[in-house]
mmCIF file of C-alpha atoms in Angstrom:
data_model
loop_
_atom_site.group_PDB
_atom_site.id
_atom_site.type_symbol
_atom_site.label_atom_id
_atom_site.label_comp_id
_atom_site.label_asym_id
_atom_site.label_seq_id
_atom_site.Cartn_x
_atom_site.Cartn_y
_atom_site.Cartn_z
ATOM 1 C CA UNK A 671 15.238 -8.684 -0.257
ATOM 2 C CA UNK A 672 12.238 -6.627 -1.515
ATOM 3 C CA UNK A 673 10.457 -4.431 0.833
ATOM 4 C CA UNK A 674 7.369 -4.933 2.100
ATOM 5 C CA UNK A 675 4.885 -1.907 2.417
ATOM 6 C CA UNK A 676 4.277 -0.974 6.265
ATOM 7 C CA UNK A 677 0.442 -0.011 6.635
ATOM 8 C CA UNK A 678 0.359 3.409 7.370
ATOM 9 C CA UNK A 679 -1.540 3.215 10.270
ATOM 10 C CA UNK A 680 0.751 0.397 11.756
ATOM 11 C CA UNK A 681 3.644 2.503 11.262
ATOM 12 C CA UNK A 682 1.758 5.392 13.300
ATOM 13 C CA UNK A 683 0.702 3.227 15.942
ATOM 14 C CA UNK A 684 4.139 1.851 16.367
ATOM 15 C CA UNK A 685 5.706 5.413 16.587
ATOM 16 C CA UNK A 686 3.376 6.567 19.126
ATOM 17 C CA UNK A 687 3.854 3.428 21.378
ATOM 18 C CA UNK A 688 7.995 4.356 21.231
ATOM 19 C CA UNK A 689 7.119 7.773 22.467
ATOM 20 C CA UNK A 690 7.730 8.236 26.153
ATOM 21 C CA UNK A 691 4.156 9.259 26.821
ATOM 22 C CA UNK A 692 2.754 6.997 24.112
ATOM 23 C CA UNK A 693 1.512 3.881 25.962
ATOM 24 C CA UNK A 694 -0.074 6.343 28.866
ATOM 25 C CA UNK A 695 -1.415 8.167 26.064
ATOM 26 C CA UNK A 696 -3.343 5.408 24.305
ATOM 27 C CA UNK A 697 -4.708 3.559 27.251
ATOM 28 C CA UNK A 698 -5.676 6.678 28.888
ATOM 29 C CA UNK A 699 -7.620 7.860 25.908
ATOM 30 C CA UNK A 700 -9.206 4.077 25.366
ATOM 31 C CA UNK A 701 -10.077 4.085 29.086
ATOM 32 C CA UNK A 702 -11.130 7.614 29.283
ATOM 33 C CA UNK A 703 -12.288 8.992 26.251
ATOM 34 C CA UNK A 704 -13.484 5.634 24.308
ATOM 35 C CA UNK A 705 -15.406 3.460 26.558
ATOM 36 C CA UNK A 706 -17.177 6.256 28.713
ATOM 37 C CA UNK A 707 -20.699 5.999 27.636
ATOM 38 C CA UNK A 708 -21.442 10.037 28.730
ATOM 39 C CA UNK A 709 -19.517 12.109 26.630
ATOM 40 C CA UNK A 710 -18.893 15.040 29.153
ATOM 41 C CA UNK A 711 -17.399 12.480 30.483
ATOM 42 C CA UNK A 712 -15.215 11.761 27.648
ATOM 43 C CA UNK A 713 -14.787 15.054 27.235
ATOM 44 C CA UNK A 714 -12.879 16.056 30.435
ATOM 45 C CA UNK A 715 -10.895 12.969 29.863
ATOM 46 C CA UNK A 716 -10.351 14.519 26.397
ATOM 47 C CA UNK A 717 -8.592 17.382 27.841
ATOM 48 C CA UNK A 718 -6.584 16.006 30.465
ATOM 49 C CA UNK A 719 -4.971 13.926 28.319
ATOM 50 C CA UNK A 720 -4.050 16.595 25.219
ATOM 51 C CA UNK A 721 -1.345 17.849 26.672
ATOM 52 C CA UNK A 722 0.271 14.529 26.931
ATOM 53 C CA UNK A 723 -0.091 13.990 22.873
ATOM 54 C CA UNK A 724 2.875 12.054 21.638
ATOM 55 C CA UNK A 725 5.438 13.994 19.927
ATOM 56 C CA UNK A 726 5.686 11.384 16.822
ATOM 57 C CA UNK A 727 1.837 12.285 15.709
ATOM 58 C CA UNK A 728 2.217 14.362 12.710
ATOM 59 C CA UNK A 729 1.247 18.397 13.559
ATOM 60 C CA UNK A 730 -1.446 18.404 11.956
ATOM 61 C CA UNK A 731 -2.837 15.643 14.281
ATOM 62 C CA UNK A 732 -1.479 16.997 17.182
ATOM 63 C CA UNK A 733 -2.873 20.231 16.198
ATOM 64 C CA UNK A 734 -6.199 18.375 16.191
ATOM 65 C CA UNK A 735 -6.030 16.740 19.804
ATOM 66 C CA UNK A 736 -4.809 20.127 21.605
ATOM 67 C CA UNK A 737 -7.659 22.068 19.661
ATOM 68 C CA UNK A 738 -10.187 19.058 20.600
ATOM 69 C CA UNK A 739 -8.823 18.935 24.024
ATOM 70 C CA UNK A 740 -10.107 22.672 24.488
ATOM 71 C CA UNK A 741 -13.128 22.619 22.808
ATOM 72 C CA UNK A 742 -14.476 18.964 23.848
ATOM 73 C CA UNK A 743 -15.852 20.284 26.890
ATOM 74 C CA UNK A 744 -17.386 23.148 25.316
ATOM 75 C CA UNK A 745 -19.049 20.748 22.285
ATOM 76 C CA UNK A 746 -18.747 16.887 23.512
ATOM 77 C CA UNK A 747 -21.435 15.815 20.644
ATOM 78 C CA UNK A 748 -19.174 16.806 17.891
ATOM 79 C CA UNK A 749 -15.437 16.692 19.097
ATOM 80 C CA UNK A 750 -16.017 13.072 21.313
ATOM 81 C CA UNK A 751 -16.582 11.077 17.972
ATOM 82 C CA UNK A 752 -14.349 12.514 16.048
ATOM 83 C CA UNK A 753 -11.829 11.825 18.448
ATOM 84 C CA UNK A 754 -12.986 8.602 18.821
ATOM 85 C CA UNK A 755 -13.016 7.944 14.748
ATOM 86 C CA UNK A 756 -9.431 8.389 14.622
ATOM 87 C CA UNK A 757 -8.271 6.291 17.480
ATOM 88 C CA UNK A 758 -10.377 3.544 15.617
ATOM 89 C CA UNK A 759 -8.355 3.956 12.269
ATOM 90 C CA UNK A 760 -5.189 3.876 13.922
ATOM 91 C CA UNK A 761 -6.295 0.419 15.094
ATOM 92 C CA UNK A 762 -8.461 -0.470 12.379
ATOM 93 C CA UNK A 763 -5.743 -2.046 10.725
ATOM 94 C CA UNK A 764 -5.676 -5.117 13.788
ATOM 95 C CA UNK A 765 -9.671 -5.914 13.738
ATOM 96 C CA UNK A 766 -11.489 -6.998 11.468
ATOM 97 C CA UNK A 767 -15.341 -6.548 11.148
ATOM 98 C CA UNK A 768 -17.301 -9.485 11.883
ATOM 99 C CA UNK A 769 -20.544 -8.428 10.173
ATOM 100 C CA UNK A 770 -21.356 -11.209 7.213
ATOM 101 C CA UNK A 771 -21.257 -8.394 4.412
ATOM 102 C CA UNK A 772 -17.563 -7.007 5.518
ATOM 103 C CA UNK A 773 -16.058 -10.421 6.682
ATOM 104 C CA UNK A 774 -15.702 -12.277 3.838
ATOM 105 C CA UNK A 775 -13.853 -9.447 1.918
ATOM 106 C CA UNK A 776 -11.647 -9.208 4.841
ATOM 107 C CA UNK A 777 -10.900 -12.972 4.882
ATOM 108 C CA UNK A 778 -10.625 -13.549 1.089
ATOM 109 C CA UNK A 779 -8.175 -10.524 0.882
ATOM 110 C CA UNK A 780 -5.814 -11.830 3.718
ATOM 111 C CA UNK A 781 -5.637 -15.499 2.634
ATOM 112 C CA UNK A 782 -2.905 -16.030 -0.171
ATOM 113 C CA UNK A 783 -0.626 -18.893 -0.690
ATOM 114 C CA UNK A 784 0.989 -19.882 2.341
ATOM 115 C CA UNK A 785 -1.443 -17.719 4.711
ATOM 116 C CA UNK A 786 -3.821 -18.988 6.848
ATOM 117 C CA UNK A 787 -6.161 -17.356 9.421
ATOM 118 C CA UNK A 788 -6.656 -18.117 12.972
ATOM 119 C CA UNK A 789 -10.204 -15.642 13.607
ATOM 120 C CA UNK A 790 -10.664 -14.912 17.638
ATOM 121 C CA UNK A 791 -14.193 -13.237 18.349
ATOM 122 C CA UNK A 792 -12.618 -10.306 20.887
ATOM 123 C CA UNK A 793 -15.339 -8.626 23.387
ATOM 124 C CA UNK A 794 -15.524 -7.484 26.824
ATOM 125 C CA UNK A 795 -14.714 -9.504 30.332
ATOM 126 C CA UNK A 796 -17.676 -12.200 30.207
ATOM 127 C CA UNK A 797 -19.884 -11.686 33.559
ATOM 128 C CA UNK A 798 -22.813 -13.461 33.112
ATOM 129 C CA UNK A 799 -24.686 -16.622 30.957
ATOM 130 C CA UNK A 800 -26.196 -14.456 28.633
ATOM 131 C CA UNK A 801 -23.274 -12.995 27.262
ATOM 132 C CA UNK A 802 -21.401 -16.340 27.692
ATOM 133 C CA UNK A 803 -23.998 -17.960 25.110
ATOM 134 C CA UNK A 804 -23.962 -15.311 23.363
ATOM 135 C CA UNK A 805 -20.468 -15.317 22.212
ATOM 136 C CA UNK A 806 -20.147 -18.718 22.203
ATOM 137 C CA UNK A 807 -22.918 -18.965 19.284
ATOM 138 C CA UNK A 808 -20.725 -15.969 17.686
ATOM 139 C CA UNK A 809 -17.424 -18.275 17.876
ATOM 140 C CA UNK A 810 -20.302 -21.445 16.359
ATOM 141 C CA UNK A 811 -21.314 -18.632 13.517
ATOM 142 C CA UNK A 812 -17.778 -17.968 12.638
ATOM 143 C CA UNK A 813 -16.864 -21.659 12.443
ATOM 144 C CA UNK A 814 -19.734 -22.434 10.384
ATOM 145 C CA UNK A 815 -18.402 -20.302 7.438
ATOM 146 C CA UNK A 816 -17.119 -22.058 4.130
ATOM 147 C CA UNK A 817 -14.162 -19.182 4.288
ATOM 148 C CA UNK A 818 -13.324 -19.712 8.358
ATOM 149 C CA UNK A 819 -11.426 -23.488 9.083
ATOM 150 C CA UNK A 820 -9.460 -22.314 12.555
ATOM 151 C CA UNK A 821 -11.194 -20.180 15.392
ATOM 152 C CA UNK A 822 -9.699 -19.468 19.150
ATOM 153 C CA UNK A 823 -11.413 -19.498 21.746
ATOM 154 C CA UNK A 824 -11.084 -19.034 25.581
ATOM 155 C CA UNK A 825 -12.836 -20.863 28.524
ATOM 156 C CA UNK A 826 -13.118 -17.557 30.651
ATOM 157 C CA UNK A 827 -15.544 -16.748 27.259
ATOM 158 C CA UNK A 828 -17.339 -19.736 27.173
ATOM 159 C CA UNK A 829 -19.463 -19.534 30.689
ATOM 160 C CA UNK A 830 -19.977 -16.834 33.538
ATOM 161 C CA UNK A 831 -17.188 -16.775 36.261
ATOM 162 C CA UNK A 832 -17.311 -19.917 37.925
ATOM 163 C CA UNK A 833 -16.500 -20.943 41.349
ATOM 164 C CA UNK A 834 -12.592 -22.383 41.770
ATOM 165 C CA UNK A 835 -13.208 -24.516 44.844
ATOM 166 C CA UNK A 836 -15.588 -26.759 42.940
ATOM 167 C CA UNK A 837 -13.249 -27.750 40.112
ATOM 168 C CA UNK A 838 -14.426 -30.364 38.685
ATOM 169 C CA UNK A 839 -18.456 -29.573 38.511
ATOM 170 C CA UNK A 840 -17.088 -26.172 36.596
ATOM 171 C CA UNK A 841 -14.724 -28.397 33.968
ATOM 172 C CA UNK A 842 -18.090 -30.669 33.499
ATOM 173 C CA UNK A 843 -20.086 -27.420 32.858
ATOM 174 C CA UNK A 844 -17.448 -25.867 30.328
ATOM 175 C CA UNK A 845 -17.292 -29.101 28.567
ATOM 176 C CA UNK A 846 -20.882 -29.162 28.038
ATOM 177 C CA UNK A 847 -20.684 -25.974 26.852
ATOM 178 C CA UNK A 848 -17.708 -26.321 24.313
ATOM 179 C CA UNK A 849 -19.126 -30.132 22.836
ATOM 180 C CA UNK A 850 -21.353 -28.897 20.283
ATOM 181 C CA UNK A 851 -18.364 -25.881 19.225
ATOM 182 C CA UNK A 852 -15.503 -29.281 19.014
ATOM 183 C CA UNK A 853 -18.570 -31.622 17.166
ATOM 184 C CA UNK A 854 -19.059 -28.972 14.158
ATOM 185 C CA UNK A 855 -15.058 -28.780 14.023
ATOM 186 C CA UNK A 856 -15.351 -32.916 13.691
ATOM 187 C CA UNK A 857 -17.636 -33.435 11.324
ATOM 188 C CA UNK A 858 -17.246 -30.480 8.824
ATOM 189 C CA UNK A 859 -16.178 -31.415 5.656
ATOM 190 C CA UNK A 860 -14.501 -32.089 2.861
ATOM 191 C CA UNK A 861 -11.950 -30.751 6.064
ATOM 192 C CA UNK A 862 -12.267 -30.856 9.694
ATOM 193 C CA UNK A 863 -11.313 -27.396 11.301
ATOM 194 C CA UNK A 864 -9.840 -26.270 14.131
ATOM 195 C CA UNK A 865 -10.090 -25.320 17.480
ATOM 196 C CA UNK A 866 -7.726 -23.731 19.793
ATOM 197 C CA UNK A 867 -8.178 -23.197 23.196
ATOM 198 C CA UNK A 868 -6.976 -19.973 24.082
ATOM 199 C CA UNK A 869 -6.478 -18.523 28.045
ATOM 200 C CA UNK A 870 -5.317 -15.224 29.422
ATOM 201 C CA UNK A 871 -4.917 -15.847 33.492
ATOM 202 C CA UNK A 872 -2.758 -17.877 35.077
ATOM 203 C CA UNK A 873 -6.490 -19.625 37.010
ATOM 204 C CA UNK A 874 -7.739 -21.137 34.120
ATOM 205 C CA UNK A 875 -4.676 -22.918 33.655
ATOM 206 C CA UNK A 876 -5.416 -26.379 35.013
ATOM 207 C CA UNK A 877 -8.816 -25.344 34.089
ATOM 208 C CA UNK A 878 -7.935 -24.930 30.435
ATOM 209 C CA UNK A 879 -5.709 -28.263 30.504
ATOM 210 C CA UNK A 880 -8.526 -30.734 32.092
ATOM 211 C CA UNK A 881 -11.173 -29.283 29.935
ATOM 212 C CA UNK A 882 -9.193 -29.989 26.932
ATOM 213 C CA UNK A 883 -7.921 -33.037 26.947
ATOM 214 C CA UNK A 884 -11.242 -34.441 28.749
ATOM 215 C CA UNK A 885 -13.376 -33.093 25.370
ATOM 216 C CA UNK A 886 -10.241 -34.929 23.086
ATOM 217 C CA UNK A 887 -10.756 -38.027 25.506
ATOM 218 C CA UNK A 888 -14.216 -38.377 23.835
ATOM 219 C CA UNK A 889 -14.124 -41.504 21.236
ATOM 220 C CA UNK A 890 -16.224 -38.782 18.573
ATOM 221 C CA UNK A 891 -12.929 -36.349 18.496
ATOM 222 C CA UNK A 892 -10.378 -39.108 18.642
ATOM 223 C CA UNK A 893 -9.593 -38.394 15.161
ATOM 224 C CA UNK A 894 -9.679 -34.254 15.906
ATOM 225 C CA UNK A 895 -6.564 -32.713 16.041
ATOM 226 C CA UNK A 896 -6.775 -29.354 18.188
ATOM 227 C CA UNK A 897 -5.331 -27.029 20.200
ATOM 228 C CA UNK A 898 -3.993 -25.274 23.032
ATOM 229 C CA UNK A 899 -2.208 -22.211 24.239
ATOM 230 C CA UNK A 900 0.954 -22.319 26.405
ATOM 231 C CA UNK A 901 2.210 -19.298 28.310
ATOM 232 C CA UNK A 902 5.923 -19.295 29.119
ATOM 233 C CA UNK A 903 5.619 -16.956 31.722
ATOM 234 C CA UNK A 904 4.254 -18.700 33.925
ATOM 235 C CA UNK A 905 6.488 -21.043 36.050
ATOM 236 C CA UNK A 906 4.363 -23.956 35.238
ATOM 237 C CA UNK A 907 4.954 -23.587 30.944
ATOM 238 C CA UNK A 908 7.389 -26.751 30.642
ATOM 239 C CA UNK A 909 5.661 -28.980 33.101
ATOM 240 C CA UNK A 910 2.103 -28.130 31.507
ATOM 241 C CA UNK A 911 3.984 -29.314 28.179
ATOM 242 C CA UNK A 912 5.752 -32.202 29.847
ATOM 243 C CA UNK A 913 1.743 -33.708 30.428
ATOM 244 C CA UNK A 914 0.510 -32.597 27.265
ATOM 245 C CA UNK A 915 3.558 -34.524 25.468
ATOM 246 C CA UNK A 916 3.282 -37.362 27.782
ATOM 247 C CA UNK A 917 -1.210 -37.206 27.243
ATOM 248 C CA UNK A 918 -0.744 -36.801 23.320
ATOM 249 C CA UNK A 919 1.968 -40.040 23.352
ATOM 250 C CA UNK A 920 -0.548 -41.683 24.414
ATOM 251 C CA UNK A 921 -3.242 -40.554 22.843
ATOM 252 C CA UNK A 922 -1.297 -41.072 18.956
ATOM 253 C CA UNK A 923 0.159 -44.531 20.307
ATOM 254 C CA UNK A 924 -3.873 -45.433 20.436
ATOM 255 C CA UNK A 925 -4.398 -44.240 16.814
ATOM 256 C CA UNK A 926 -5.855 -41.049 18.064
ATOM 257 C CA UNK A 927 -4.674 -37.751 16.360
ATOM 258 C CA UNK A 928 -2.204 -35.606 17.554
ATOM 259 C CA UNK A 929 -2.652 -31.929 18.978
ATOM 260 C CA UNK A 930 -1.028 -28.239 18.893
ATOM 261 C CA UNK A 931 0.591 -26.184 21.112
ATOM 262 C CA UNK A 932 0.552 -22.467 20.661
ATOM 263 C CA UNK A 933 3.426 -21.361 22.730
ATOM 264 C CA UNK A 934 3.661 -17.689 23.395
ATOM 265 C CA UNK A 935 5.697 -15.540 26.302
ATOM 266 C CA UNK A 936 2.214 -14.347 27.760
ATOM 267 C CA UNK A 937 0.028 -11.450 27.296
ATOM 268 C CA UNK A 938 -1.926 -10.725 30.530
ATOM 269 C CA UNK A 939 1.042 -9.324 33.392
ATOM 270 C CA UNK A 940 -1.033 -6.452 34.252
ATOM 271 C CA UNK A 941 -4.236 -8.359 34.822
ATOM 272 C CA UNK A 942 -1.519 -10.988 37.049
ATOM 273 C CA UNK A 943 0.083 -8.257 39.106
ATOM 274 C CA UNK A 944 -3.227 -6.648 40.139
ATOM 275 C CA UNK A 945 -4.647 -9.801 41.181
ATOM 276 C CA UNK A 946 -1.751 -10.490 43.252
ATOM 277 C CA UNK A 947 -2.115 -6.995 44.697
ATOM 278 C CA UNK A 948 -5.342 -7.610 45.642
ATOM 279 C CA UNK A 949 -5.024 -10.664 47.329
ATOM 280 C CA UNK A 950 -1.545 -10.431 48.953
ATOM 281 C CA UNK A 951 -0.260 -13.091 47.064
ATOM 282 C CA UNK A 952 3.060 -13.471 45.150
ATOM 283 C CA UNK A 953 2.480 -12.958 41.062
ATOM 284 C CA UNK A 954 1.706 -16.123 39.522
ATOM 285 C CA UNK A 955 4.382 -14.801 36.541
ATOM 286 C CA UNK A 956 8.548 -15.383 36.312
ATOM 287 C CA UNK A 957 9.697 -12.115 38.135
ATOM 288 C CA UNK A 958 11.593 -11.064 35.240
ATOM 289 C CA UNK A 959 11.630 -10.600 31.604
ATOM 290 C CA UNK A 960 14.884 -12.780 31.384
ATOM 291 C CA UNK A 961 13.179 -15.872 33.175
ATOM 292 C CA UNK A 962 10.627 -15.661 31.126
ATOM 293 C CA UNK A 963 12.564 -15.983 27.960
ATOM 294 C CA UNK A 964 14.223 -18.755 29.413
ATOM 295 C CA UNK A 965 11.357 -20.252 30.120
ATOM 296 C CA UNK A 966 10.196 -19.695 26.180
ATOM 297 C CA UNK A 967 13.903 -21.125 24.852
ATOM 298 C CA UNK A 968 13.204 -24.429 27.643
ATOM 299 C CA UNK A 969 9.736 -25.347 26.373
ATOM 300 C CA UNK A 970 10.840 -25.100 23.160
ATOM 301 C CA UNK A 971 13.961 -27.183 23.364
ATOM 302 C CA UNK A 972 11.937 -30.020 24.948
ATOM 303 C CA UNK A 973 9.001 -29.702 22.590
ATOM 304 C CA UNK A 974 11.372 -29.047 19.203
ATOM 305 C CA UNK A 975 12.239 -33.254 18.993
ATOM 306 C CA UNK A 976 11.736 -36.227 16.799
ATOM 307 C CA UNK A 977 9.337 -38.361 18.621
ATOM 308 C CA UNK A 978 8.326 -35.059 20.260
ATOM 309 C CA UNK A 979 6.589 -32.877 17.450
ATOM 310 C CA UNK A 980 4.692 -36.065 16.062
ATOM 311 C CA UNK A 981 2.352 -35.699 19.070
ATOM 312 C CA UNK A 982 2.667 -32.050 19.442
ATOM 313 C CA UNK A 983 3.025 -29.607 16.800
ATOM 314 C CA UNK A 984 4.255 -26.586 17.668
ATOM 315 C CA UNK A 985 3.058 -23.253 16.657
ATOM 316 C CA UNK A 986 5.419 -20.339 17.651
ATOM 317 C CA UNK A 987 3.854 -17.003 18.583
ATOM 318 C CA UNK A 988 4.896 -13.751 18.798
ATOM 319 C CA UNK A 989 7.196 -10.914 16.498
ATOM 320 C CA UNK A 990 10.534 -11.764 18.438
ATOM 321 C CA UNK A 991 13.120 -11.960 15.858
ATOM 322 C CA UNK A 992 15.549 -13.476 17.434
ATOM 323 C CA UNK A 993 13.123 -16.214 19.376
ATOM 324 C CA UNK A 994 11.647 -17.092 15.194
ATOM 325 C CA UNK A 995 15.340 -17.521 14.141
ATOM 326 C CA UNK A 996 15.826 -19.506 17.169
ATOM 327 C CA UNK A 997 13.235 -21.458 16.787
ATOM 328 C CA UNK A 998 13.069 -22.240 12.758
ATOM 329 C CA UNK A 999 17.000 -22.987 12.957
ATOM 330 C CA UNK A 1000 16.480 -25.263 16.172
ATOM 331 C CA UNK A 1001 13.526 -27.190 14.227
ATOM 332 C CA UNK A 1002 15.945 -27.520 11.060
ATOM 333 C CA UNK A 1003 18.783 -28.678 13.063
ATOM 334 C CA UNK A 1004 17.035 -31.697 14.739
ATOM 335 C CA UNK A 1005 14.826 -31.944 11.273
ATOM 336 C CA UNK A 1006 11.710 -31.619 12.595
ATOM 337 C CA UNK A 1007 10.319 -28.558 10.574
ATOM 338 C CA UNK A 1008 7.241 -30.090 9.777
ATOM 339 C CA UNK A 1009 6.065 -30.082 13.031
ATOM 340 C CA UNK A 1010 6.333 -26.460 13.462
ATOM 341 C CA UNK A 1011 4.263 -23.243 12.019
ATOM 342 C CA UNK A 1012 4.650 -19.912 12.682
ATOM 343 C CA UNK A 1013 1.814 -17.290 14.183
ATOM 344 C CA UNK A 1014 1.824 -13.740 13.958
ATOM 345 C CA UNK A 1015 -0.941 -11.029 14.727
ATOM 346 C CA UNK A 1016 -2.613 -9.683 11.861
ATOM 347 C CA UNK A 1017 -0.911 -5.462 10.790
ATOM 348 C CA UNK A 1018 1.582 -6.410 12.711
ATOM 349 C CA UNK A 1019 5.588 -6.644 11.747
ATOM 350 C CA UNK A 1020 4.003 -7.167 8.016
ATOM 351 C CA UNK A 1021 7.833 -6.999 6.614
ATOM 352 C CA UNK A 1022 8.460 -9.720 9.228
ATOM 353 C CA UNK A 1023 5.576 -11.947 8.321
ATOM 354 C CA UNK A 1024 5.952 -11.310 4.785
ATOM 355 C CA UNK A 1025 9.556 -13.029 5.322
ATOM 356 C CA UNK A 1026 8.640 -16.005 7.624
ATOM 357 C CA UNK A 1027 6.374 -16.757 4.712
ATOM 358 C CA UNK A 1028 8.333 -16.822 2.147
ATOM 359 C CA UNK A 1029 11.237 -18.445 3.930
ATOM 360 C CA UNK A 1030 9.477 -21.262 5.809
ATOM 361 C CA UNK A 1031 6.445 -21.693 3.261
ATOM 362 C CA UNK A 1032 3.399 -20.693 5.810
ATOM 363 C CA UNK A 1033 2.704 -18.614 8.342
ATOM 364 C CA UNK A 1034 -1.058 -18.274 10.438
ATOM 365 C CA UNK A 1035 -2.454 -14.937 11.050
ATOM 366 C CA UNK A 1036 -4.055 -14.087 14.408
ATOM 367 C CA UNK A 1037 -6.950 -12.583 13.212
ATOM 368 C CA UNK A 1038 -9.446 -10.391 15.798
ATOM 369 C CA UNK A 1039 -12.981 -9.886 14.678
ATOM 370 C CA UNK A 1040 -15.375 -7.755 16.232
ATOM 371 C CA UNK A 1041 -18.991 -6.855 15.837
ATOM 372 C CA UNK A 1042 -18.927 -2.935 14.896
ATOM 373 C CA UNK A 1043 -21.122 -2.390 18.152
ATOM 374 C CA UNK A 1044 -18.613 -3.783 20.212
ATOM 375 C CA UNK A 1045 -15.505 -2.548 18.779
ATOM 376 C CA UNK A 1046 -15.377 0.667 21.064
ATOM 377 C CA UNK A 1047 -14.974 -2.234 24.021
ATOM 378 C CA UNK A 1048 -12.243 -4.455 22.160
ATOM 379 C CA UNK A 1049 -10.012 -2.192 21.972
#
């Protein structure tokens, strides 16, 4: 078939991941030389990490990082934000800028036949109510625009760390929080949108689970369909979907609407092992990458059925070739294709995309949006 252009920057950011010093590379110099608010500081970290450049950066850029990484101590002012401004347009390409005058643009250039946009607010670690509201009337800004119709969202963004042992107050609390987000979602029109409920740890789990189908419990979003995000790497992916298939039966059987699962492999193992480390307990994640693909192929099997996919759609995340094919020619086989979509990150695998959308018809774009203030934190 035709070729699809690879964003420059996408193809530079994948060629320095490769590289064997790539990944210490980049989180070293968003740790150490990006989110350090003194720039000597940054500086130092600056220089440590120049001689560690990855070999697949064109000279001229390497060039730039060994000279930088001698003179940022000497002039942090000038050499930090430069520095700084190039990391950002390697990963410009991924975020999107959430200010009203840039957004827009962004949205209306992305959206073509067959594309739609699923816009996540990203920020930093939420630790207290302030910046819990706050975000949380971002996420209500976002889903109040004409141009936005499907936002994620997480629970550990919605209110300040809550306390485990009392389960049920903190599911009460998020709930109250989340109504108002789920009743503009309702009663927009000419279209409702959508919600889906995102989560990152393997602790907000059942915490995810209970606060979601208790809000979709509600006689006002009976007719809401919405959704939620599976993880298969955690042991407890196919039972989790076993109860949402078995809720959502029962939910359609009463006339209700049914709901969507994002299903992905899981995105948080570093974040899983050091809390394990920490508290001398076993990782909450499948030891290995092979369980965990099994566990992706196993929820899928049981979710890909007729009778199945009519209470649970199923949206399949994540630039696995292999688990897409699987996955599109295991919904085709049991003709249930309609109950499927496909979800990709936004500058990423763009010949990939490109052919899920022309092949199946539509594809959804995880789309990260920052405020420019806070983009130095996202990434």
């Amino acid at each position: 078939g035709s070729k699809v252009p690879v964003d420059a920057s996408a193809a530079q950011l994948a060629g320095v991941l490769k590289d064997p010093n790539g990944l210490d590379f980049t989180v070293g110099f968003v740790d150490g030389v990006i989110r350090p608010e003194d720039l000597k500081v940054a500086a130092r970290n600056l220089k440590s990490l120049a001689p560690k450049v990855p070999s697949f950066l064109p000279w001229y850029m390497k060039s730039a990082v060994a000279l930088g990484g001698t003179m940022a101590p000497i002039m942090p002012g000038i050499v930090v934000p430069i520095a700084r401004k190039v990391l950002r347009e390697m990963v410009g390409h991924l975020i999107i800028d959430a200010t009203d005058a840039k957004l827009g643009a962004s949205i209306s250039k992305i959206k073509k036949e067959g594309i739609d946009l699923n816009v996540n607010l990203l920020g930093e670690a939420i630790l207290g109510e302030g910046e819990a509201a706050r975000r949380l009337e971002g996420t209500h800004k976002l889903l109040a625009r004409d141009d936005v119709d499907y936002v994620s969202i997480k629970v550990s963004s919605t209110v300040a760390p809550h306390n485990h042992w009392a389960f049920d107050e903190a599911v009460e609390h998020i709930i109250e929080k989340l109504i108002p987000l789920y009743r503009l979602a309702a009663t927009s029109a000419p279209k409702k949108k959508f919600i889906n409920l995102d989560m990152e740890e393997y602790k907000d789990l059942d915490l995810t689970i209970a606060v979601f189908t208790k809000i979709l419990d509600r006689e006002e979003f009976r007719d809401l369909e919405a959704g939620i995000v599976l993880q298969a790497y955690l042991p407890d992916a196919l039972s989790a979907m076993i109860h949402l298939q078995e809720w959502s039966a029962k939910r359609v059987g009463a006339g209700g609407a049914p709901i969507k699962v994002r299903v992905v492999k899981g995105a948080n193992l570093p974040m899983e092992q050091v809390e394990a480390n920490l508290h001398g307990w076993p990782v909450a994640t499948w030891n290995t990458k092979q369980d965990s693909d099994t566990s992706y192929k196993s929820v899928l099997d049981y979710a890909l059925r007729p009778g199945h996919v009519e209470n649970v759609r199923i949206g399949i995340a994540g630039h696995n070739l292999f688990d897409v094919a699987l996955a599109w020619l295991l919904a085709q086989g049991r003709g249930v294709t309609a109950g499927i979509e496909f979800e990709m990150l936004l500058g990423m695998a763009t010949g990939q995309a490109e052919a899920v959308r022309k092949d199946v018809g539509r594809l959804l774009l995880y789309t990260p949006v920052v405020h420019p203030g806070e983009f130095d934190v996202a990434i």
